[in-house]
Tab-separated table of C-alpha atoms in Angstrom:
chain	number	residue	atom	x	y	z
A	138	MET	CA	2.993	22.425	0.550
A	139	GLN	CA	0.410	23.693	3.025
A	140	THR	CA	0.773	23.157	6.751
A	141	THR	CA	-1.078	24.336	9.806
A	142	SER	CA	0.304	26.779	12.326
A	143	PRO	CA	2.813	25.098	14.646
A	144	ASN	CA	1.693	27.064	17.684
A	145	ILE	CA	-1.922	26.242	18.506
A	146	ARG	CA	-4.422	23.574	17.447
A	147	ALA	CA	-8.000	23.265	18.629
A	148	VAL	CA	-8.673	19.708	19.764
A	149	ALA	CA	-12.067	18.646	21.095
A	150	GLY	CA	-13.046	22.223	21.737
A	151	ARG	CA	-9.934	23.253	23.646
A	152	PRO	CA	-6.589	24.664	22.493
A	153	GLU	CA	-3.682	22.316	22.648
A	154	GLN	CA	-0.016	23.106	22.334
A	155	ALA	CA	1.379	21.940	19.037
A	156	HIS	CA	3.407	18.789	18.869
A	157	SER	CA	6.475	20.638	17.719
A	158	ASP	CA	6.648	22.241	21.197
A	159	ASN	CA	6.407	18.831	22.824
A	160	THR	CA	9.173	17.284	20.777
A	161	SER	CA	11.771	19.858	21.785
A	162	SER	CA	12.537	17.962	24.998
A	163	ARG	CA	12.851	14.599	23.228
A	164	SER	CA	16.273	13.260	22.382
A	165	PRO	CA	17.123	12.604	18.720
A	166	LEU	CA	17.635	8.934	19.606
A	167	ALA	CA	14.119	8.613	21.046
A	168	THR	CA	12.632	10.264	17.972
A	169	ALA	CA	14.674	7.998	15.698
A	170	LEU	CA	13.545	4.864	17.563
A	171	ALA	CA	9.943	6.017	17.339
A	172	LEU	CA	10.452	6.412	13.596
A	173	ALA	CA	11.893	2.877	13.558
A	174	ALA	CA	8.663	1.554	15.119
A	175	MET	CA	6.596	3.351	12.479
A	176	SER	CA	8.841	1.996	9.719
A	177	LEU	CA	8.522	-1.554	11.049
A	178	GLY	CA	4.750	-1.178	11.055
A	179	LEU	CA	4.711	-0.174	7.410
A	180	GLY	CA	7.526	-2.565	6.505
A	181	VAL	CA	5.844	-5.730	7.787
A	182	VAL	CA	2.674	-4.758	5.920
A	183	GLN	CA	4.552	-4.221	2.657
A	184	LEU	CA	6.574	-7.404	3.153
A	185	ASP	CA	3.414	-9.497	3.262
A	186	ILE	CA	2.078	-7.891	0.101
A	187	THR	CA	4.852	-9.369	-2.045
A	188	ILE	CA	6.401	-12.212	-0.050
A	189	VAL	CA	3.367	-14.398	-0.748
A	190	ASN	CA	3.885	-14.114	-4.508
A	191	THR	CA	7.028	-16.218	-4.304
A	192	ALA	CA	5.127	-18.931	-2.423
A	193	LEU	CA	2.197	-19.202	-4.830
A	194	SER	CA	3.338	-22.442	-6.468
A	195	SER	CA	4.316	-23.982	-3.136
A	196	ILE	CA	0.998	-23.012	-1.524
A	197	GLY	CA	-0.905	-24.379	-4.511
A	198	ALA	CA	0.988	-27.674	-4.347
A	199	SER	CA	0.523	-27.975	-0.577
A	200	LEU	CA	-3.078	-26.827	-0.131
A	201	GLY	CA	-4.377	-27.146	-3.677
A	202	GLY	CA	-5.838	-24.333	-5.695
A	203	SER	CA	-6.187	-22.850	-9.170
A	204	VAL	CA	-4.801	-19.521	-10.340
A	205	ALA	CA	-8.097	-17.914	-9.279
A	206	GLU	CA	-7.769	-19.321	-5.742
A	207	LEU	CA	-4.171	-18.147	-5.547
A	208	GLN	CA	-5.396	-14.712	-6.607
A	209	TRP	CA	-7.737	-14.768	-3.627
A	210	VAL	CA	-4.825	-15.580	-1.305
A	211	VAL	CA	-3.167	-12.363	-2.482
A	212	THR	CA	-6.304	-10.286	-2.971
A	213	ALA	CA	-8.050	-11.132	0.329
A	214	TYR	CA	-5.237	-9.308	2.093
A	215	THR	CA	-5.400	-6.202	-0.070
A	216	ILE	CA	-9.219	-6.045	-0.092
A	217	ALA	CA	-9.356	-5.943	3.710
A	218	PHE	CA	-6.403	-3.540	3.705
A	219	ALA	CA	-8.069	-1.105	1.296
A	220	ALA	CA	-11.597	-1.383	2.678
A	221	PHE	CA	-10.824	-0.893	6.381
A	222	ILE	CA	-7.999	1.606	6.206
A	223	LEU	CA	-10.228	4.682	6.307
A	224	THR	CA	-12.041	3.505	9.416
A	225	ALA	CA	-8.696	2.607	10.998
A	226	GLY	CA	-7.415	6.140	10.393
A	227	ALA	CA	-10.551	7.593	11.990
A	228	LEU	CA	-10.138	5.243	14.971
A	229	GLY	CA	-6.610	6.523	15.455
A	230	ASP	CA	-7.865	10.101	15.415
A	231	ARG	CA	-10.613	9.262	17.914
A	232	LEU	CA	-8.772	6.989	20.364
A	233	GLY	CA	-5.126	7.932	19.818
A	234	ALA	CA	-2.855	6.721	17.021
A	235	LYS	CA	-0.348	5.032	19.332
A	236	ARG	CA	-2.985	2.900	21.031
A	237	ILE	CA	-4.545	1.796	17.744
A	238	PHE	CA	-1.135	1.267	16.116
A	239	MET	CA	-0.091	-1.151	18.864
A	240	ALA	CA	-3.402	-3.024	18.620
A	241	GLY	CA	-2.840	-3.417	14.898
A	242	PHE	CA	0.650	-4.819	15.441
A	243	ALA	CA	-0.694	-7.397	17.898
A	244	ILE	CA	-3.490	-8.511	15.544
A	245	PHE	CA	-1.109	-8.708	12.583
A	246	THR	CA	1.309	-10.906	14.524
A	247	LEU	CA	-1.423	-13.322	15.644
A	248	ALA	CA	-2.940	-13.467	12.155
A	249	SER	CA	0.512	-14.290	10.736
A	250	LEU	CA	0.728	-17.240	13.101
A	251	ALA	CA	-2.704	-18.391	11.900
A	252	CYS	CA	-1.528	-18.168	8.271
A	253	ALA	CA	1.505	-20.302	9.099
A	254	LEU	CA	-0.729	-22.982	10.640
A	255	ALA	CA	-3.377	-22.926	7.877
A	256	PRO	CA	-4.661	-26.460	7.110
A	257	SER	CA	-6.525	-25.454	3.923
A	258	ALA	CA	-6.684	-22.783	1.255
A	259	VAL	CA	-9.969	-21.427	2.648
A	260	PHE	CA	-8.456	-21.089	6.140
A	261	LEU	CA	-5.441	-19.313	4.667
A	262	ILE	CA	-7.644	-16.863	2.734
A	263	VAL	CA	-9.592	-16.030	5.917
A	264	ALA	CA	-6.389	-15.560	7.921
A	265	ARG	CA	-5.003	-13.353	5.168
A	266	SER	CA	-8.146	-11.222	5.431
A	267	VAL	CA	-7.453	-10.711	9.144
A	268	GLN	CA	-3.880	-9.809	8.281
A	269	GLY	CA	-5.217	-7.233	5.848
A	270	LEU	CA	-7.470	-5.777	8.540
A	271	ALA	CA	-4.459	-5.409	10.843
A	272	ALA	CA	-2.440	-3.866	8.011
A	273	ALA	CA	-5.222	-1.311	7.569
A	274	ILE	CA	-4.822	-0.401	11.235
A	275	LEU	CA	-1.030	-0.170	11.092
A	276	VAL	CA	-0.391	1.970	8.041
A	277	PRO	CA	-2.438	5.159	8.554
A	278	ASN	CA	-1.643	5.289	12.250
A	279	SER	CA	2.089	4.881	11.646
A	280	LEU	CA	1.888	7.839	9.277
A	281	THR	CA	-0.179	9.843	11.779
A	282	LEU	CA	2.462	9.249	14.454
A	283	LEU	CA	5.152	10.351	12.007
A	284	ASN	CA	3.219	13.443	10.957
A	285	HIS	CA	2.805	14.549	14.582
A	286	ALA	CA	6.414	13.799	15.449
A	287	TYR	CA	7.852	16.016	12.684
A	288	ALA	CA	6.242	19.447	12.435
A	289	ASP	CA	8.758	21.035	10.045
A	290	PRO	CA	7.865	20.247	6.406
A	291	LYS	CA	11.467	19.534	5.356
A	292	GLU	CA	12.129	17.320	8.377
A	293	ARG	CA	8.858	15.541	7.770
A	294	GLY	CA	9.764	15.023	4.112
A	295	ARG	CA	13.073	13.413	5.060
A	296	ALA	CA	11.399	11.311	7.762
A	297	VAL	CA	8.829	10.131	5.233
A	298	GLY	CA	11.740	9.218	2.955
A	299	PHE	CA	13.293	6.971	5.604
A	300	TRP	CA	9.850	5.600	6.581
A	301	ALA	CA	9.146	4.759	2.953
A	302	ALA	CA	12.665	3.454	2.328
A	303	GLY	CA	12.406	0.684	4.893
A	304	ALA	CA	8.947	-0.220	3.669
A	305	SER	CA	9.983	-0.221	0.024
A	306	VAL	CA	12.934	-2.472	0.769
A	307	ALA	CA	10.551	-4.815	2.587
A	308	LEU	CA	8.159	-4.658	-0.353
A	309	THR	CA	10.716	-5.460	-3.019
A	310	SER	CA	12.763	-7.880	-0.927
A	311	GLY	CA	9.630	-9.895	-0.167
A	312	PRO	CA	10.061	-12.250	-3.146
A	313	PHE	CA	13.760	-12.789	-2.383
A	314	VAL	CA	13.265	-13.329	1.355
A	315	GLY	CA	10.320	-15.583	0.604
A	316	GLY	CA	12.358	-17.645	-1.845
A	317	VAL	CA	15.144	-18.160	0.693
A	318	LEU	CA	12.749	-19.112	3.492
A	319	ILE	CA	10.776	-21.506	1.292
A	320	ALA	CA	13.969	-23.202	0.098
A	321	LEU	CA	15.304	-23.606	3.636
A	322	VAL	CA	12.169	-24.205	5.722
A	323	GLY	CA	8.997	-24.225	3.621
A	324	TRP	CA	6.247	-21.787	2.642
A	325	ARG	CA	4.798	-21.522	6.163
A	326	SER	CA	7.966	-19.785	7.320
A	327	ILE	CA	7.139	-16.671	5.280
A	328	PHE	CA	4.446	-15.909	7.845
A	329	LEU	CA	6.443	-16.926	10.921
A	330	VAL	CA	9.068	-14.293	10.089
A	331	ASN	CA	6.488	-11.656	11.076
A	332	LEU	CA	6.494	-12.763	14.717
A	333	PRO	CA	9.850	-11.256	15.768
A	334	ILE	CA	9.162	-8.155	13.669
A	335	GLY	CA	5.840	-7.723	15.441
A	336	ALA	CA	7.422	-8.131	18.865
A	337	ALA	CA	10.120	-5.548	18.082
A	338	GLY	CA	7.630	-3.073	16.650
A	339	LEU	CA	5.322	-3.394	19.645
A	340	TRP	CA	8.133	-2.749	22.110
A	341	LEU	CA	9.555	0.235	20.222
A	342	ALA	CA	6.119	1.813	19.843
A	343	TRP	CA	5.267	1.288	23.511
A	344	ARG	CA	8.605	2.672	24.682
A	345	TYR	CA	9.302	5.581	22.311
A	346	ALA	CA	6.216	6.676	20.361
A	347	GLU	CA	4.168	9.548	21.778
A	348	GLU	CA	0.386	9.449	21.818
A	349	THR	CA	-1.482	11.850	19.543
A	350	PRO	CA	-4.411	14.064	20.612
A	351	ARG	CA	-7.716	12.216	20.932
A	352	LEU	CA	-10.517	13.743	18.887
A	353	SER	CA	-13.578	12.474	20.746
A	354	GLN	CA	-15.939	14.045	18.224
A	355	ARG	CA	-14.650	11.799	15.403
A	356	GLU	CA	-17.285	9.109	14.740
A	357	ILE	CA	-17.172	5.816	12.841
A	358	ASP	CA	-19.176	5.619	9.597
A	359	LEU	CA	-20.456	2.027	9.771
A	360	PRO	CA	-22.789	2.177	6.715
A	361	GLY	CA	-19.953	3.642	4.656
A	362	GLN	CA	-17.594	0.910	5.865
A	363	ILE	CA	-20.039	-1.838	4.879
A	364	ALA	CA	-20.590	-0.269	1.458
A	365	ALA	CA	-16.839	0.119	0.859
A	366	ILE	CA	-15.902	-3.491	1.556
A	367	THR	CA	-18.935	-4.766	-0.401
A	368	ALA	CA	-18.139	-2.661	-3.458
A	369	LEU	CA	-14.431	-3.483	-3.484
A	370	GLY	CA	-14.910	-7.190	-2.749
A	371	THR	CA	-17.581	-7.538	-5.428
A	372	LEU	CA	-15.485	-5.738	-8.030
A	373	ALA	CA	-12.401	-7.848	-7.247
A	374	GLY	CA	-14.477	-11.021	-7.360
A	375	ALA	CA	-15.939	-10.114	-10.746
A	376	LEU	CA	-12.462	-9.413	-12.156
A	377	ILE	CA	-10.966	-12.632	-10.765
A	378	GLU	CA	-13.860	-14.885	-11.777
A	379	GLY	CA	-14.117	-13.180	-15.165
A	380	GLY	CA	-10.802	-14.733	-16.122
A	381	ARG	CA	-12.025	-18.178	-15.025
A	382	LEU	CA	-15.695	-18.165	-16.097
A	383	GLY	CA	-15.517	-15.729	-19.017
A	384	TRP	CA	-16.394	-12.038	-19.145
A	385	SER	CA	-19.880	-12.710	-20.515
A	386	HIS	CA	-20.843	-15.136	-17.741
A	387	PRO	CA	-24.034	-13.988	-15.950
A	388	LEU	CA	-22.421	-14.104	-12.509
A	389	VAL	CA	-19.540	-11.927	-13.680
A	390	ILE	CA	-21.893	-9.381	-15.236
A	391	VAL	CA	-24.014	-9.334	-12.076
A	392	GLY	CA	-20.834	-8.793	-10.056
A	393	PHE	CA	-19.828	-5.730	-12.088
A	394	VAL	CA	-23.344	-4.275	-11.904
A	395	ALA	CA	-23.521	-4.869	-8.144
A	396	ALA	CA	-20.109	-3.254	-7.618
A	397	ALA	CA	-21.217	-0.189	-9.609
A	398	VAL	CA	-24.497	0.127	-7.681
A	399	VAL	CA	-22.885	-0.288	-4.264
A	400	GLY	CA	-20.072	2.074	-5.271
A	401	PHE	CA	-22.658	4.724	-6.162
A	402	LEU	CA	-24.429	4.170	-2.831
A	403	PHE	CA	-21.089	4.540	-1.056
A	404	ALA	CA	-20.437	7.899	-2.730
A	405	TRP	CA	-24.010	9.018	-1.994
A	406	ARG	CA	-23.603	8.079	1.651
A	407	GLU	CA	-20.249	9.799	2.021
A	408	ALA	CA	-21.594	13.016	0.482
A	409	ARG	CA	-24.325	13.180	3.143
A	410	ALA	CA	-22.868	11.536	6.261
A	411	PRO	CA	-22.184	13.961	9.151
A	412	GLN	CA	-18.926	12.091	9.932
A	413	ALA	CA	-18.046	10.528	6.589
A	414	MET	CA	-15.521	7.718	6.408
A	415	LEU	CA	-14.262	9.312	3.186
A	416	PRO	CA	-14.819	13.088	3.379
A	417	LEU	CA	-15.372	14.014	-0.248
A	418	SER	CA	-14.505	17.617	0.600
A	419	LEU	CA	-10.851	16.559	0.786
A	420	PHE	CA	-10.881	16.046	-2.974
A	421	ALA	CA	-11.726	19.700	-3.508
A	422	HIS	CA	-8.007	20.339	-3.013
A	423	ARG	CA	-6.487	19.709	-6.422
A	424	MET	CA	-3.193	18.209	-5.244
A	425	PHE	CA	-4.939	15.907	-2.770
A	426	ALA	CA	-7.173	14.545	-5.514
A	427	LEU	CA	-4.309	14.185	-7.991
A	428	THR	CA	-1.963	12.374	-5.613
A	429	ALA	CA	-4.780	9.987	-4.647
A	430	LEU	CA	-5.413	9.291	-8.348
A	431	VAL	CA	-1.724	8.646	-9.040
A	432	GLY	CA	-1.661	6.275	-6.063
A	433	VAL	CA	-4.435	4.173	-7.601
A	434	LEU	CA	-2.919	4.110	-11.079
A	435	PHE	CA	0.631	3.368	-9.959
A	436	ASN	CA	-0.414	0.449	-7.762
A	437	ILE	CA	-2.572	-1.066	-10.485
A	438	ALA	CA	0.570	-1.331	-12.571
A	439	PHE	CA	3.185	-2.209	-9.976
A	440	TYR	CA	1.390	-4.780	-7.829
A	441	GLY	CA	-0.390	-6.336	-10.748
A	442	LEU	CA	2.947	-6.859	-12.513
A	443	ILE	CA	4.569	-8.304	-9.381
A	444	PHE	CA	1.856	-10.995	-9.394
A	445	VAL	CA	2.243	-11.670	-13.117
A	446	LEU	CA	6.057	-11.797	-13.012
A	447	SER	CA	6.008	-14.158	-10.030
A	448	LEU	CA	3.795	-16.578	-11.961
A	449	TYR	CA	5.950	-16.091	-15.067
A	450	PHE	CA	9.164	-17.085	-13.318
A	451	GLN	CA	7.617	-20.079	-11.518
A	452	ASN	CA	4.963	-21.450	-13.876
A	453	ILE	CA	6.323	-20.491	-17.314
A	454	ARG	CA	10.069	-20.620	-16.716
A	455	GLY	CA	9.813	-23.395	-14.106
A	456	TRP	CA	12.061	-21.645	-11.608
A	457	SER	CA	12.175	-22.501	-7.926
A	458	PRO	CA	10.922	-20.028	-5.293
A	459	PHE	CA	14.557	-19.232	-4.451
A	460	ALA	CA	15.442	-18.498	-8.088
A	461	THR	CA	12.297	-16.409	-8.407
A	462	GLY	CA	13.348	-14.408	-5.371
A	463	LEU	CA	16.778	-13.818	-6.860
A	464	ALA	CA	15.127	-12.535	-10.023
A	465	PHE	CA	13.685	-9.613	-8.076
A	466	VAL	CA	16.993	-8.561	-6.514
A	467	PRO	CA	17.641	-5.779	-9.117
A	468	MET	CA	14.307	-4.237	-8.252
A	469	MET	CA	15.090	-4.519	-4.532
A	470	ALA	CA	18.487	-2.924	-5.054
A	471	MET	CA	17.066	0.213	-6.684
A	472	VAL	CA	14.200	1.078	-4.332
A	473	LEU	CA	16.243	2.179	-1.315
A	474	PRO	CA	18.617	4.619	-3.061
A	475	ALA	CA	15.710	6.045	-5.055
A	476	ASN	CA	13.774	6.569	-1.804
A	477	LEU	CA	16.719	8.348	-0.239
A	478	VAL	CA	17.265	10.760	-3.151
A	479	ALA	CA	13.558	11.436	-3.658
A	480	ALA	CA	13.480	14.295	-1.133
A	481	SER	CA	16.421	16.056	-2.821
A	482	VAL	CA	14.914	15.595	-6.272
A	483	SER	CA	11.593	16.973	-5.006
A	484	GLU	CA	13.285	20.029	-3.521
A	485	ARG	CA	14.971	20.702	-6.868
A	486	LEU	CA	12.159	19.868	-9.310
A	487	GLY	CA	9.074	20.133	-7.131
A	488	ALA	CA	7.049	17.219	-5.772
A	489	PRO	CA	4.465	17.024	-8.612
A	490	GLN	CA	7.203	16.999	-11.252
A	491	THR	CA	9.036	14.268	-9.327
A	492	ILE	CA	5.851	12.185	-9.110
A	493	ALA	CA	5.317	12.588	-12.857
A	494	LEU	CA	8.946	11.699	-13.581
A	495	ALA	CA	8.697	8.528	-11.481
A	496	SER	CA	5.540	7.482	-13.320
A	497	VAL	CA	7.156	8.050	-16.724
A	498	ILE	CA	10.273	6.089	-15.709
A	499	THR	CA	8.133	3.156	-14.578
A	500	ALA	CA	6.063	3.296	-17.777
A	501	ALA	CA	9.279	3.135	-19.797
A	502	GLY	CA	10.272	0.012	-17.881
A	503	CYS	CA	6.920	-1.589	-18.750
A	504	VAL	CA	7.318	-0.802	-22.453
A	505	ALA	CA	10.856	-2.190	-22.406
A	506	LEU	CA	9.483	-5.479	-21.014
A	507	LEU	CA	7.132	-6.030	-23.967
A	508	PRO	CA	9.566	-8.271	-25.931
A	509	MET	CA	9.425	-10.784	-23.040
A	510	ALA	CA	8.579	-14.314	-24.227
A	511	SER	CA	8.452	-17.746	-22.610
A	512	ASP	CA	12.144	-18.359	-23.394
A	513	THR	CA	13.530	-14.835	-22.913
A	514	SER	CA	16.845	-14.703	-21.084
A	515	TYR	CA	16.702	-13.120	-17.641
A	516	TRP	CA	19.516	-10.774	-18.646
A	517	ALA	CA	17.191	-9.311	-21.268
A	518	ILE	CA	14.667	-8.216	-18.635
A	519	GLY	CA	16.826	-7.602	-15.535
A	520	ALA	CA	17.500	-3.959	-16.450
A	521	GLN	CA	13.759	-3.336	-16.812
A	522	LEU	CA	13.146	-4.641	-13.293
A	523	LEU	CA	15.813	-2.208	-12.131
A	524	VAL	CA	13.845	0.630	-13.744
A	525	LEU	CA	10.585	-0.484	-12.112
A	526	GLY	CA	12.193	-0.469	-8.676
A	527	GLY	CA	13.709	2.956	-9.257
A	528	GLY	CA	10.351	4.365	-10.296
A	529	LEU	CA	8.657	3.034	-7.174
A	530	GLY	CA	11.370	4.366	-4.891
A	531	LEU	CA	11.277	7.807	-6.460
A	532	LEU	CA	7.485	8.089	-6.329
A	533	VAL	CA	6.427	7.144	-2.781
A	534	PRO	CA	8.081	9.875	-0.637
A	535	PRO	CA	6.883	12.931	-2.649
A	536	LEU	CA	3.462	11.360	-3.181
A	537	THR	CA	3.031	10.808	0.571
A	538	SER	CA	4.463	14.136	1.673
A	539	THR	CA	2.437	16.126	-0.880
A	540	LEU	CA	-0.859	14.573	0.118
A	541	LEU	CA	-0.211	15.038	3.845
A	542	GLY	CA	0.866	18.627	3.329
A	543	SER	CA	-2.412	19.455	1.561
A	544	VAL	CA	-4.623	18.965	4.640
A	545	ASP	CA	-4.867	20.249	8.195
A	546	LYS	CA	-2.825	18.243	10.687
A	547	SER	CA	-5.934	17.375	12.682
A	548	ARG	CA	-7.093	15.395	9.631
A	549	SER	CA	-3.795	13.622	9.016
A	550	GLY	CA	-5.200	10.274	10.105
A	551	ILE	CA	-8.013	10.302	7.586
A	552	ALA	CA	-5.718	11.744	4.907
A	553	ALA	CA	-3.200	8.953	5.438
A	554	GLY	CA	-6.074	6.513	5.263
A	555	VAL	CA	-7.291	7.937	1.958
A	556	LEU	CA	-3.817	7.731	0.435
A	557	ASN	CA	-3.313	4.125	1.422
A	558	ALA	CA	-6.902	3.118	0.652
A	559	THR	CA	-6.557	4.433	-2.880
A	560	ARG	CA	-3.174	2.765	-3.338
A	561	GLN	CA	-4.394	-0.591	-2.029
A	562	THR	CA	-7.531	-0.336	-4.135
A	563	GLY	CA	-5.158	-0.077	-7.070
A	564	SER	CA	-3.348	-3.182	-5.829
A	565	VAL	CA	-6.601	-5.140	-5.623
A	566	LEU	CA	-7.596	-4.101	-9.129
A	567	GLY	CA	-4.139	-4.778	-10.564
A	568	VAL	CA	-3.852	-8.327	-9.183
A	569	ALA	CA	-7.464	-9.153	-10.028
A	570	LEU	CA	-7.334	-7.753	-13.566
A	571	PHE	CA	-3.865	-8.904	-14.586
A	572	GLY	CA	-4.352	-12.292	-12.953
A	573	SER	CA	-7.500	-12.777	-15.030
A	574	LEU	CA	-5.593	-11.964	-18.228
A	575	VAL	CA	-2.855	-14.591	-17.845
A	576	GLY	CA	-3.356	-18.310	-18.350
A	577	GLY	CA	-0.856	-20.933	-19.420
A	578	GLY	CA	1.681	-21.188	-22.250
A	579	ASN	CA	1.194	-18.707	-25.080
A	580	GLU	CA	-2.016	-17.439	-23.468
A	581	PHE	CA	0.006	-16.406	-20.431
A	582	ILE	CA	2.494	-14.439	-22.520
A	583	ALA	CA	-0.311	-12.677	-24.386
A	584	GLY	CA	-1.921	-11.803	-21.072
A	585	ALA	CA	1.397	-10.571	-19.702
A	586	HIS	CA	1.875	-8.327	-22.736
A	587	ALA	CA	-1.642	-6.924	-22.279
A	588	SER	CA	-0.837	-6.271	-18.620
A	589	LEU	CA	2.321	-4.373	-19.575
A	590	VAL	CA	0.462	-2.230	-22.116
A	591	ILE	CA	-2.255	-1.400	-19.590
A	592	SER	CA	0.400	-0.601	-16.971
A	593	ALA	CA	2.256	1.796	-19.274
A	594	ALA	CA	-0.998	3.496	-20.229
A	595	VAL	CA	-2.224	4.095	-16.665
A	596	LEU	CA	1.212	5.289	-15.533
A	597	LEU	CA	1.419	7.825	-18.349
A	598	ALA	CA	-2.129	8.920	-17.580
A	599	GLY	CA	-1.106	9.559	-13.975
A	600	ALA	CA	1.957	11.548	-15.044
A	601	ILE	CA	-0.096	13.701	-17.416
A	602	ALA	CA	-2.827	14.268	-14.828
A	603	ILE	CA	-0.536	15.512	-12.077
A	604	SER	CA	1.570	17.617	-14.460
A	605	TYR	CA	-1.466	19.258	-16.047
A	606	GLY	CA	-3.212	19.674	-12.713
A	607	ARG	CA	-0.158	21.283	-11.122
A	608	ALA	CA	0.162	23.712	-14.005
A	609	ARG	CA	-3.467	24.798	-13.573
A	610	GLU	CA	-3.364	25.083	-9.786
A	611	PRO	CA	-3.811	28.697	-8.594
A	612	ARG	CA	-0.717	30.182	-7.014
C-alpha cells in the first residue's frame, strides 16, 4: 500500500502540516465520535439502497406501478448516486469535506421526508433521485474525512473496517428493518426513520469532525458531469425497458446506441479536460484500476440479487414485508463479523488475495442458489444467503483501503468518488439487468437462475482479474 509522506503536503501552493500532526492533540473519544458521524453518513446511504426492496409490493399497491416502475424507484436513487459522486468528491476537495458532508446530510434528510409524503410514483421517483444526489455527497466526503483523520495505514485500515461494518449492517439489515416498519406503521415509515439518523449525524459531524484542507484550484467538470448522468441514465433505461418492451424494440436499441455514444464522449472529454471529473490517469495504477473493476462486478451481482430475491419472497412466495425482512437476517448476521475480521485476513493473506477470496466465496453462494424454485423451502437457501453476506463483509474493507492507499492523499476525495461511482454503477446495472430478466411464475424463476449464473461469472472474473493483476504488478 502506497501512502504519502506524513510530514508535509503542498496545498494550494503552500506547505501544510500533515493531518497526523494535527490529530495528536485530539482525544481518542473525539476521534471515535468523528468516525461515528462518518459511519452514520455511509450507513444511512446504504440503508436506503436495500430498505426499499422490502417495500416494493406495498409501494406498488399504494401508488400503483409495474415491475419496471418499481425498478425506477430503486434505480433512480443509484443512478443519481453513481453519476454525481465524482463531482461531490471534487467539491469536498475544493470547499472542504466537512462542509460538503454536512450539506449532504441535510439534503438527504429533507429528501427522505419528501419520499415519505410522496402522493404518486412519479413524485417518489423524483424524491429518490434527490436522495441519491445527497448520497453522492455523503459517501466520498465521509471517506475523505476518515482518510485525513487516520494517517497510519494500519489504523486507517481498521477504521475503514469499522466504517464499513456499520454501513454493511445497515445495508443488509435494510430489508429486515423495512419489513418491521411496514408491518407496524406502513411503507412511508422506511423513509421517516432517516430523520433522527440525519439529525444525529449532522450534530456529530459539526461537533467532532475536523475540516480538511481546501484545494481552491480544484474545478468542477460540468460537461463531464452532464455526459456521465446521460450515459448512465440512458443505459439503465434501455436495460429496464428492454425487459418490458423487448430487446429488439427500436427505442431500446436507440437507448443502447445513445448510451455507447455518450459514454465514448464522456471518456473523450475526461482524457482532455484540464480538471477532469474522472482523471483517467488514476487508472494507470494497476491496483487502482483492478479494485475499481472488482467494485463494479461485485455490485452488479450483489445488488441485482437483492432486488431479485426481494421480489421472489414477496411476489413468488407471497410473503409479507416482515417475513421477507426476516429472510435476510442470515445475510445481516454475517456481514458485521466478516467486516471486523477483514483487516486481519488482509494482513495475513494480502489485500488483493482477500478481495479475490471474498469474490470466490460470493460466487459459490450464487452457484449454490441455482436449485431455487418457486416452492423451495427457505431452509434450503438460508445457508447461501449467509455465504453472500460473508462475502460482502470480507470484501469491502480491503477493497476500500487498497484503492485509497494507491493514490496521493490530496486526491483522496476523487479516489473515494471513483470507488463509489464504480460500485454504484454496478448497482444500477445489476438492478436494471436482473430486473429485466425476471417476470412472473416460471419466467421469474428462469430469470432468477440467469441472474445467478451471470452473478457467479462476473464475480469469478473479478477474482481472476485482481489475482492475475497482482501477480504481474512490479515489486
